[in-house]
Amino acid sequence: MQGVYGRTSGGVAGFDYSSALKKAHIVWNDTSLEQWLADPDTLVPGNNMQFHVARPQERRNLIAFLKQGARK
């Protein structure tokens, strides 16, 4: 998970992203990660992710964790 925070969506070479996520060009920050974790389909229709994190505190905890691994 290192380097997700601050990265642009669909940008890691060799990973099988959906075309929708590749085209989204989202920079992963507090706002975009909150939206993504709450409901990926609302943020990026046509993505391949089949999950969401229902509890707001769990989303905040995940975002805090991802920030720890942000590129400096």
PDB file of C-alpha atoms in Angstrom:
ATOM      1  CA  MET A   1       0.000   0.000   0.000  1.00  0.00           C
ATOM      2  CA  GLN A   2       3.017   2.268   0.108  1.00  0.00           C
ATOM      3  CA  GLY A   3       2.790   5.212  -2.254  1.00  0.00           C
ATOM      4  CA  VAL A   4      -0.975   5.143  -2.884  1.00  0.00           C
ATOM      5  CA  TYR A   5      -1.664   8.463  -1.186  1.00  0.00           C
ATOM      6  CA  GLY A   6      -0.767  11.262  -3.607  1.00  0.00           C
ATOM      7  CA  ARG A   7      -0.499   8.918  -6.607  1.00  0.00           C
ATOM      8  CA  THR A   8      -2.711   9.248  -9.693  1.00  0.00           C
ATOM      9  CA  SER A   9      -5.220   6.451 -10.255  1.00  0.00           C
ATOM     10  CA  GLY A  10      -4.325   3.758 -12.751  1.00  0.00           C
ATOM     11  CA  GLY A  11      -0.672   4.687 -12.814  1.00  0.00           C
ATOM     12  CA  VAL A  12       1.289   1.615 -11.720  1.00  0.00           C
ATOM     13  CA  ALA A  13       2.808  -0.204 -14.674  1.00  0.00           C
ATOM     14  CA  GLY A  14       1.859  -3.853 -14.998  1.00  0.00           C
ATOM     15  CA  PHE A  15      -1.265  -3.691 -12.822  1.00  0.00           C
ATOM     16  CA  ASP A  16      -4.543  -4.711 -14.475  1.00  0.00           C
ATOM     17  CA  TYR A  17      -6.634  -1.571 -13.891  1.00  0.00           C
ATOM     18  CA  SER A  18     -10.057  -1.151 -15.436  1.00  0.00           C
ATOM     19  CA  SER A  19     -10.089   1.251 -18.367  1.00  0.00           C
ATOM     20  CA  ALA A  20     -12.447   3.485 -16.343  1.00  0.00           C
ATOM     21  CA  LEU A  21      -9.902   3.822 -13.526  1.00  0.00           C
ATOM     22  CA  LYS A  22      -7.034   4.431 -15.963  1.00  0.00           C
ATOM     23  CA  LYS A  23      -9.008   7.223 -17.607  1.00  0.00           C
ATOM     24  CA  ALA A  24     -10.173   8.779 -14.318  1.00  0.00           C
ATOM     25  CA  HIS A  25      -6.824  10.460 -13.495  1.00  0.00           C
ATOM     26  CA  ILE A  26      -7.788  10.855  -9.844  1.00  0.00           C
ATOM     27  CA  VAL A  27      -5.120  11.939  -7.383  1.00  0.00           C
ATOM     28  CA  TRP A  28      -5.585   9.872  -4.237  1.00  0.00           C
ATOM     29  CA  ASN A  29      -6.035  12.272  -1.319  1.00  0.00           C
ATOM     30  CA  ASP A  30      -8.339  12.463   1.706  1.00  0.00           C
ATOM     31  CA  THR A  31     -11.392  13.449  -0.351  1.00  0.00           C
ATOM     32  CA  SER A  32     -10.953  11.056  -3.258  1.00  0.00           C
ATOM     33  CA  LEU A  33     -10.055   8.113  -0.999  1.00  0.00           C
ATOM     34  CA  GLU A  34     -13.084   8.805   1.204  1.00  0.00           C
ATOM     35  CA  GLN A  35     -15.330   8.738  -1.867  1.00  0.00           C
ATOM     36  CA  TRP A  36     -13.611   5.653  -3.309  1.00  0.00           C
ATOM     37  CA  LEU A  37     -13.751   3.647  -0.103  1.00  0.00           C
ATOM     38  CA  ALA A  38     -17.381   4.619   0.543  1.00  0.00           C
ATOM     39  CA  ASP A  39     -18.600   3.738  -2.971  1.00  0.00           C
ATOM     40  CA  PRO A  40     -16.138   3.089  -5.809  1.00  0.00           C
ATOM     41  CA  ASP A  41     -18.939   2.936  -8.405  1.00  0.00           C
ATOM     42  CA  THR A  42     -20.089   6.467  -7.618  1.00  0.00           C
ATOM     43  CA  LEU A  43     -16.586   7.903  -7.940  1.00  0.00           C
ATOM     44  CA  VAL A  44     -15.553   5.894 -11.013  1.00  0.00           C
ATOM     45  CA  PRO A  45     -18.459   4.260 -12.860  1.00  0.00           C
ATOM     46  CA  GLY A  46     -17.319   1.148 -14.714  1.00  0.00           C
ATOM     47  CA  ASN A  47     -14.427   0.280 -12.389  1.00  0.00           C
ATOM     48  CA  ASN A  48     -13.732  -3.361 -11.463  1.00  0.00           C
ATOM     49  CA  MET A  49     -13.643  -2.984  -7.677  1.00  0.00           C
ATOM     50  CA  GLN A  50     -16.349  -4.886  -5.833  1.00  0.00           C
ATOM     51  CA  PHE A  51     -15.974  -3.563  -2.309  1.00  0.00           C
ATOM     52  CA  HIS A  52     -16.731  -0.627  -0.083  1.00  0.00           C
ATOM     53  CA  VAL A  53     -15.996   0.323   3.496  1.00  0.00           C
ATOM     54  CA  ALA A  54     -19.319   1.117   5.138  1.00  0.00           C
ATOM     55  CA  ARG A  55     -18.093   2.562   8.417  1.00  0.00           C
ATOM     56  CA  PRO A  56     -16.785   6.161   8.285  1.00  0.00           C
ATOM     57  CA  GLN A  57     -14.252   5.599  11.081  1.00  0.00           C
ATOM     58  CA  GLU A  58     -12.799   2.592   9.263  1.00  0.00           C
ATOM     59  CA  ARG A  59     -12.422   4.735   6.129  1.00  0.00           C
ATOM     60  CA  ARG A  60     -10.643   7.439   8.128  1.00  0.00           C
ATOM     61  CA  ASN A  61      -8.333   4.819   9.655  1.00  0.00           C
ATOM     62  CA  LEU A  62      -7.482   3.391   6.229  1.00  0.00           C
ATOM     63  CA  ILE A  63      -6.771   6.835   4.828  1.00  0.00           C
ATOM     64  CA  ALA A  64      -4.505   7.626   7.797  1.00  0.00           C
ATOM     65  CA  PHE A  65      -2.656   4.362   7.171  1.00  0.00           C
ATOM     66  CA  LEU A  66      -2.234   5.164   3.471  1.00  0.00           C
ATOM     67  CA  LYS A  67      -0.923   8.624   4.302  1.00  0.00           C
ATOM     68  CA  GLN A  68       1.848   7.053   6.394  1.00  0.00           C
ATOM     69  CA  GLY A  69       3.166   5.349   3.262  1.00  0.00           C
ATOM     70  CA  ALA A  70       2.947   8.456   1.069  1.00  0.00           C
ATOM     71  CA  ARG A  71       5.932   9.350  -1.034  1.00  0.00           C
ATOM     72  CA  LYS A  72       7.990  12.100   0.490  1.00  0.00           C
TER      73      LYS A  72
END
